[in-house]
PDB file of C-alpha atoms in Angstrom:
ATOM      1  CA  MET H   1       0.572 179.166 -63.641  1.00 62.00           C
ATOM      2  CA  VAL H   2      -1.983 176.481 -64.482  1.00 71.00           C
ATOM      3  CA  GLN H   3      -1.900 173.430 -62.197  1.00 73.00           C
ATOM      4  CA  HIS H   4      -2.742 169.943 -63.457  1.00 81.00           C
ATOM      5  CA  PRO H   5      -3.473 166.601 -61.769  1.00 75.00           C
ATOM      6  CA  LEU H   6      -0.363 164.422 -61.579  1.00 75.00           C
ATOM      7  CA  SER H   7       0.193 162.434 -64.789  1.00 82.00           C
ATOM      8  CA  ALA H   8      -2.108 164.715 -66.808  1.00 93.00           C
ATOM      9  CA  THR H   9      -0.529 166.096 -69.957  1.00 96.00           C
ATOM     10  CA  LEU H  10       0.265 169.783 -69.506  1.00 97.00           C
ATOM     11  CA  SER H  11      -2.248 171.943 -71.340  1.00 97.00           C
ATOM     12  CA  ARG H  12      -1.585 174.785 -73.742  1.00 97.00           C
ATOM     13  CA  ALA H  13      -2.518 177.267 -71.013  1.00 97.00           C
ATOM     14  CA  PHE H  14       0.466 176.067 -68.942  1.00 97.00           C
ATOM     15  CA  TYR H  15       2.877 177.179 -71.671  1.00 98.00           C
ATOM     16  CA  ALA H  16       1.082 180.424 -72.529  1.00 97.00           C
ATOM     17  CA  GLY H  17       2.896 182.493 -69.890  1.00 96.00           C
ATOM     18  CA  ASP H  18       6.158 184.394 -70.063  1.00 97.00           C
ATOM     19  CA  ALA H  19       9.123 182.188 -71.006  1.00 98.00           C
ATOM     20  CA  VAL H  20      10.962 182.899 -67.743  1.00 98.00           C
ATOM     21  CA  ALA H  21       7.975 181.873 -65.604  1.00 98.00           C
ATOM     22  CA  VAL H  22       7.396 178.744 -67.689  1.00 98.00           C
ATOM     23  CA  ALA H  23      11.081 177.787 -67.495  1.00 98.00           C
ATOM     24  CA  ARG H  24      10.864 177.775 -63.691  1.00 98.00           C
ATOM     25  CA  ALA H  25       7.489 175.989 -63.645  1.00 98.00           C
ATOM     26  CA  LEU H  26       8.742 173.170 -65.885  1.00 98.00           C
ATOM     27  CA  LEU H  27      11.212 172.008 -63.236  1.00 98.00           C
ATOM     28  CA  GLY H  28       9.911 168.755 -61.788  1.00 98.00           C
ATOM     29  CA  GLN H  29       7.512 168.067 -64.659  1.00 98.00           C
ATOM     30  CA  ARG H  30       7.881 164.789 -66.558  1.00 98.00           C
ATOM     31  CA  LEU H  31       9.133 164.713 -70.152  1.00 98.00           C
ATOM     32  CA  VAL H  32       7.878 161.595 -71.967  1.00 98.00           C
ATOM     33  CA  ARG H  33       9.038 160.070 -75.241  1.00 98.00           C
ATOM     34  CA  ILE H  34       7.368 157.035 -76.778  1.00 98.00           C
ATOM     35  CA  LEU H  35      10.056 155.404 -78.919  1.00 97.00           C
ATOM     36  CA  ASP H  36       9.326 152.182 -80.805  1.00 96.00           C
ATOM     37  CA  GLY H  37       6.541 151.466 -78.347  1.00 96.00           C
ATOM     38  CA  VAL H  38       8.745 151.975 -75.286  1.00 97.00           C
ATOM     39  CA  ARG H  39       8.052 154.730 -72.778  1.00 97.00           C
ATOM     40  CA  LEU H  40      11.127 156.820 -71.917  1.00 98.00           C
ATOM     41  CA  SER H  41      10.728 159.536 -69.315  1.00 98.00           C
ATOM     42  CA  GLY H  42      12.528 161.853 -66.922  1.00 97.00           C
ATOM     43  CA  ARG H  43      11.746 164.749 -64.621  1.00 98.00           C
ATOM     44  CA  ILE H  44      12.918 168.061 -66.005  1.00 98.00           C
ATOM     45  CA  CYS H  45      15.775 169.396 -63.872  1.00 98.00           C
ATOM     46  CA  GLU H  46      17.371 172.166 -65.956  1.00 98.00           C
ATOM     47  CA  THR H  47      15.878 174.805 -68.237  1.00 98.00           C
ATOM     48  CA  GLU H  48      16.739 178.123 -69.887  1.00 98.00           C
ATOM     49  CA  ALA H  49      14.311 180.835 -70.971  1.00 98.00           C
ATOM     50  CA  TYR H  50      14.554 182.716 -74.277  1.00 98.00           C
ATOM     51  CA  ARG H  51      12.408 185.635 -75.346  1.00 96.00           C
ATOM     52  CA  GLY H  52      12.092 187.634 -78.563  1.00 93.00           C
ATOM     53  CA  PRO H  53      13.299 191.014 -79.872  1.00 93.00           C
ATOM     54  CA  ASP H  54      14.344 192.102 -76.354  1.00 94.00           C
ATOM     55  CA  ASP H  55      16.654 189.078 -75.929  1.00 94.00           C
ATOM     56  CA  ALA H  56      19.792 189.241 -78.083  1.00 94.00           C
ATOM     57  CA  ALA H  57      20.719 185.669 -77.082  1.00 95.00           C
ATOM     58  CA  SER H  58      17.490 184.217 -78.462  1.00 95.00           C
ATOM     59  CA  HIS H  59      16.739 182.749 -81.885  1.00 95.00           C
ATOM     60  CA  GLY H  60      13.615 184.883 -81.646  1.00 94.00           C
ATOM     61  CA  TYR H  61      15.631 188.095 -81.522  1.00 93.00           C
ATOM     62  CA  ARG H  62      15.015 188.261 -85.249  1.00 93.00           C
ATOM     63  CA  ARG H  63      12.207 186.423 -86.966  1.00 94.00           C
ATOM     64  CA  THR H  64      13.611 183.960 -89.509  1.00 93.00           C
ATOM     65  CA  PRO H  65      12.201 180.845 -91.194  1.00 93.00           C
ATOM     66  CA  ARG H  66      13.774 178.756 -88.406  1.00 92.00           C
ATOM     67  CA  SER H  67      12.714 180.945 -85.470  1.00 93.00           C
ATOM     68  CA  SER H  68       9.189 181.662 -86.715  1.00 96.00           C
ATOM     69  CA  ILE H  69       7.970 178.650 -84.731  1.00 97.00           C
ATOM     70  CA  MET H  70       8.795 180.618 -81.555  1.00 97.00           C
ATOM     71  CA  TYR H  71       6.108 183.146 -82.573  1.00 97.00           C
ATOM     72  CA  GLY H  72       3.460 180.466 -82.949  1.00 97.00           C
ATOM     73  CA  PRO H  73       1.097 178.843 -80.454  1.00 97.00           C
ATOM     74  CA  PRO H  74       2.515 177.754 -77.090  1.00 98.00           C
ATOM     75  CA  GLY H  75       3.121 174.106 -76.242  1.00 98.00           C
ATOM     76  CA  ILE H  76       4.836 173.247 -79.528  1.00 98.00           C
ATOM     77  CA  ALA H  77       8.223 171.511 -79.724  1.00 98.00           C
ATOM     78  CA  TYR H  78      11.022 173.558 -81.289  1.00 98.00           C
ATOM     79  CA  VAL H  79      13.971 171.329 -82.181  1.00 98.00           C
ATOM     80  CA  TYR H  80      17.135 172.556 -83.865  1.00 96.00           C
ATOM     81  CA  PHE H  81      20.522 171.101 -84.781  1.00 94.00           C
ATOM     82  CA  ILE H  82      23.585 172.798 -83.324  1.00 89.00           C
ATOM     83  CA  TYR H  83      27.367 172.587 -83.702  1.00 78.00           C
ATOM     84  CA  GLY H  84      26.893 169.938 -86.370  1.00 75.00           C
ATOM     85  CA  ASN H  85      26.535 167.143 -83.840  1.00 85.00           C
ATOM     86  CA  HIS H  86      23.491 167.368 -81.567  1.00 92.00           C
ATOM     87  CA  HIS H  87      19.882 168.491 -81.290  1.00 97.00           C
ATOM     88  CA  CYS H  88      18.262 170.809 -78.756  1.00 97.00           C
ATOM     89  CA  LEU H  89      14.659 170.485 -77.590  1.00 98.00           C
ATOM     90  CA  ASN H  90      12.680 173.610 -76.715  1.00 98.00           C
ATOM     91  CA  VAL H  91       9.070 174.273 -75.763  1.00 98.00           C
ATOM     92  CA  VAL H  92       7.355 177.303 -77.316  1.00 98.00           C
ATOM     93  CA  THR H  93       5.835 179.685 -74.736  1.00 98.00           C
ATOM     94  CA  ASP H  94       3.944 182.968 -74.516  1.00 97.00           C
ATOM     95  CA  ALA H  95       0.870 183.961 -76.517  1.00 95.00           C
ATOM     96  CA  ASP H  96       0.510 183.119 -80.187  1.00 95.00           C
ATOM     97  CA  GLY H  97       2.360 185.857 -82.057  1.00 95.00           C
ATOM     98  CA  VAL H  98       4.782 186.592 -79.186  1.00 96.00           C
ATOM     99  CA  SER H  99       8.232 185.016 -79.372  1.00 97.00           C
ATOM    100  CA  GLY H 100       9.291 182.811 -76.484  1.00 97.00           C
ATOM    101  CA  ALA H 101      10.697 179.357 -75.784  1.00 98.00           C
ATOM    102  CA  VAL H 102      12.269 177.270 -73.030  1.00 98.00           C
ATOM    103  CA  LEU H 103      15.304 175.100 -73.726  1.00 98.00           C
ATOM    104  CA  LEU H 104      15.172 171.761 -71.906  1.00 98.00           C
ATOM    105  CA  ARG H 105      18.738 171.243 -70.735  1.00 98.00           C
ATOM    106  CA  GLY H 106      18.417 168.129 -68.600  1.00 98.00           C
ATOM    107  CA  VAL H 107      16.174 165.500 -67.046  1.00 98.00           C
ATOM    108  CA  ILE H 108      16.462 163.029 -64.169  1.00 96.00           C
ATOM    109  CA  PRO H 109      15.709 159.713 -65.956  1.00 96.00           C
ATOM    110  CA  LEU H 110      12.799 157.650 -64.640  1.00 96.00           C
ATOM    111  CA  ALA H 111      11.727 155.058 -67.201  1.00 96.00           C
ATOM    112  CA  GLY H 112      13.376 153.336 -70.133  1.00 96.00           C
ATOM    113  CA  LEU H 113      16.891 153.582 -68.696  1.00 94.00           C
ATOM    114  CA  ASP H 114      18.215 150.590 -70.646  1.00 92.00           C
ATOM    115  CA  VAL H 115      17.085 152.135 -73.922  1.00 95.00           C
ATOM    116  CA  MET H 116      18.517 155.529 -72.978  1.00 95.00           C
ATOM    117  CA  ARG H 117      21.873 154.048 -72.029  1.00 92.00           C
ATOM    118  CA  ALA H 118      22.012 152.058 -75.260  1.00 92.00           C
ATOM    119  CA  ARG H 119      21.260 155.170 -77.270  1.00 94.00           C
ATOM    120  CA  ARG H 120      23.988 157.082 -75.444  1.00 92.00           C
ATOM    121  CA  GLY H 121      26.629 154.491 -76.332  1.00 87.00           C
ATOM    122  CA  THR H 122      28.732 151.744 -74.836  1.00 60.00           C
ATOM    123  CA  LEU H 123      30.555 154.121 -72.478  1.00 65.00           C
ATOM    124  CA  MET H 124      27.364 154.497 -70.448  1.00 64.00           C
ATOM    125  CA  ALA H 125      27.212 150.758 -69.729  1.00 57.00           C
ATOM    126  CA  THR H 126      30.499 150.899 -67.824  1.00 58.00           C
ATOM    127  CA  ARG H 127      29.413 153.523 -65.301  1.00 67.00           C
ATOM    128  CA  ARG H 128      28.479 152.485 -61.775  1.00 70.00           C
ATOM    129  CA  ASP H 129      25.745 155.078 -61.493  1.00 75.00           C
ATOM    130  CA  PRO H 130      23.151 154.251 -64.183  1.00 71.00           C
ATOM    131  CA  LEU H 131      22.003 157.885 -64.264  1.00 82.00           C
ATOM    132  CA  ALA H 132      25.422 159.577 -64.351  1.00 79.00           C
ATOM    133  CA  GLY H 133      25.844 161.582 -67.533  1.00 88.00           C
ATOM    134  CA  LEU H 134      22.760 160.043 -69.098  1.00 93.00           C
ATOM    135  CA  ALA H 135      20.624 163.101 -69.839  1.00 95.00           C
ATOM    136  CA  ASP H 136      22.282 165.995 -67.986  1.00 95.00           C
ATOM    137  CA  GLY H 137      22.773 168.270 -70.983  1.00 95.00           C
ATOM    138  CA  PRO H 138      20.635 169.366 -73.935  1.00 97.00           C
ATOM    139  CA  GLY H 139      22.458 167.158 -76.451  1.00 96.00           C
ATOM    140  CA  LYS H 140      22.580 164.182 -74.093  1.00 95.00           C
ATOM    141  CA  LEU H 141      18.862 164.561 -73.415  1.00 97.00           C
ATOM    142  CA  THR H 142      17.859 164.465 -77.066  1.00 98.00           C
ATOM    143  CA  GLU H 143      20.228 161.585 -77.844  1.00 96.00           C
ATOM    144  CA  ALA H 144      18.954 159.518 -74.912  1.00 96.00           C
ATOM    145  CA  LEU H 145      15.305 160.131 -75.833  1.00 98.00           C
ATOM    146  CA  GLY H 146      15.687 159.878 -79.602  1.00 97.00           C
ATOM    147  CA  VAL H 147      14.598 163.457 -80.301  1.00 98.00           C
ATOM    148  CA  SER H 148      15.626 164.953 -83.635  1.00 97.00           C
ATOM    149  CA  LEU H 149      14.380 167.374 -86.268  1.00 97.00           C
ATOM    150  CA  ALA H 150      11.638 164.838 -86.970  1.00 97.00           C
ATOM    151  CA  GLN H 151       9.958 166.003 -83.748  1.00 98.00           C
ATOM    152  CA  ASN H 152      10.172 169.717 -84.592  1.00 98.00           C
ATOM    153  CA  GLY H 153       6.670 171.190 -84.565  1.00 98.00           C
ATOM    154  CA  LEU H 154       5.013 168.420 -82.529  1.00 98.00           C
ATOM    155  CA  ASP H 155       2.193 169.484 -80.227  1.00 98.00           C
ATOM    156  CA  LEU H 156       3.394 168.627 -76.708  1.00 98.00           C
ATOM    157  CA  THR H 157      -0.097 169.024 -75.263  1.00 97.00           C
ATOM    158  CA  LEU H 158      -1.172 165.831 -77.036  1.00 97.00           C
ATOM    159  CA  ARG H 159      -0.333 162.379 -75.690  1.00 96.00           C
ATOM    160  CA  GLY H 160       1.605 161.300 -78.774  1.00 96.00           C
ATOM    161  CA  GLU H 161       5.261 160.414 -79.322  1.00 98.00           C
ATOM    162  CA  LEU H 162       6.556 163.350 -77.256  1.00 98.00           C
ATOM    163  CA  PHE H 163       4.747 165.224 -74.458  1.00 98.00           C
ATOM    164  CA  ILE H 164       5.113 166.562 -70.915  1.00 98.00           C
ATOM    165  CA  GLU H 165       3.111 165.241 -67.967  1.00 98.00           C
ATOM    166  CA  ALA H 166       2.396 167.026 -64.708  1.00 97.00           C
ATOM    167  CA  ASP H 167       4.419 165.974 -61.683  1.00 97.00           C
ATOM    168  CA  ALA H 168       5.181 167.608 -58.341  1.00 95.00           C
ATOM    169  CA  PRO H 169       6.844 171.002 -58.890  1.00 95.00           C
ATOM    170  CA  ALA H 170      10.444 171.425 -57.782  1.00 97.00           C
ATOM    171  CA  PRO H 171      10.596 172.997 -54.292  1.00 96.00           C
ATOM    172  CA  GLY H 172      11.869 176.562 -54.319  1.00 95.00           C
ATOM    173  CA  GLU H 173      14.666 175.852 -51.854  1.00 97.00           C
ATOM    174  CA  GLU H 174      16.070 173.218 -54.226  1.00 97.00           C
ATOM    175  CA  VAL H 175      16.203 175.488 -57.291  1.00 98.00           C
ATOM    176  CA  VAL H 176      19.309 177.423 -58.304  1.00 98.00           C
ATOM    177  CA  THR H 177      19.097 180.358 -60.730  1.00 98.00           C
ATOM    178  CA  THR H 178      22.083 181.396 -62.879  1.00 98.00           C
ATOM    179  CA  PRO H 179      22.857 183.191 -66.155  1.00 97.00           C
ATOM    180  CA  ARG H 180      22.405 181.088 -69.277  1.00 97.00           C
ATOM    181  CA  ILE H 181      25.288 178.970 -70.560  1.00 95.00           C
ATOM    182  CA  GLY H 182      27.268 179.328 -73.784  1.00 91.00           C
ATOM    183  CA  ILE H 183      25.139 182.049 -75.334  1.00 92.00           C
ATOM    184  CA  GLY H 184      25.863 185.017 -77.577  1.00 89.00           C
ATOM    185  CA  GLY H 185      24.227 188.416 -77.599  1.00 90.00           C
ATOM    186  CA  ASP H 186      25.055 191.533 -75.634  1.00 91.00           C
ATOM    187  CA  GLU H 187      26.239 191.718 -72.034  1.00 94.00           C
ATOM    188  CA  GLU H 188      22.741 192.310 -70.721  1.00 93.00           C
ATOM    189  CA  ALA H 189      21.499 189.130 -72.404  1.00 94.00           C
ATOM    190  CA  ARG H 190      24.445 187.108 -71.135  1.00 95.00           C
ATOM    191  CA  LEU H 191      23.893 188.200 -67.534  1.00 95.00           C
ATOM    192  CA  ARG H 192      20.155 187.590 -67.301  1.00 96.00           C
ATOM    193  CA  PRO H 193      19.468 184.914 -64.650  1.00 97.00           C
ATOM    194  CA  TRP H 194      17.245 182.815 -66.864  1.00 98.00           C
ATOM    195  CA  ARG H 195      18.764 179.365 -66.275  1.00 98.00           C
ATOM    196  CA  PHE H 196      16.996 177.246 -63.666  1.00 98.00           C
ATOM    197  CA  VAL H 197      18.499 174.117 -62.120  1.00 98.00           C
ATOM    198  CA  TRP H 198      16.688 171.754 -59.777  1.00 98.00           C
ATOM    199  CA  GLN H 199      19.036 170.059 -57.310  1.00 95.00           C
ATOM    200  CA  PRO H 200      16.903 167.628 -55.266  1.00 93.00           C
ATOM    201  CA  ARG H 201      18.010 167.193 -51.695  1.00 85.00           C
ATOM    202  CA  GLY H 202      19.793 163.920 -51.160  1.00 67.00           C
ATOM    203  CA  ALA H 203      20.882 163.699 -54.805  1.00 57.00           C
ATOM    204  CA  ALA H 204      24.551 162.992 -55.429  1.00 47.00           C
TER     205      ALA H 204
END
């Protein structure tokens, strides 16, 4: 996996590997959203890997107009709307022409907390812990950061409105691996341990 100096934007080569390897490597890296001139950011703490025709739980299992982006160049944002009420942010992986993507399921917020809490609603303002429930789910993440279908197809290797910066990787002893959550497909797909969760020591 390609290493980058801290704060450098991750290059296309970082994303060009297998989706499972990239999903693990993204833990600890810093997702950045520039929204109305304000920098919002958080360290990625939960991911899920999705492959192509060999993964019945993946959008890339069959190539469709929506999933064709997963077969394109790595490092591109794949955003879709689900359950009629929230968006999911993915990063395209693997070589151009090979289907793969990583779902970003959660971040540990770092910057722009007031904006994130405002975007998440008045309920957030009443919580003692300013980070509790802020971006610990794929829909919460996109709502907090203002990510929607408008960001679908953005190049995350460029320092634009949405990108990922290098940060210290999550230590192996702090990473938990589990099957993916709430997916369809066959039993084999449902049991694959392709969800990665970073649980920093000392965190509540």
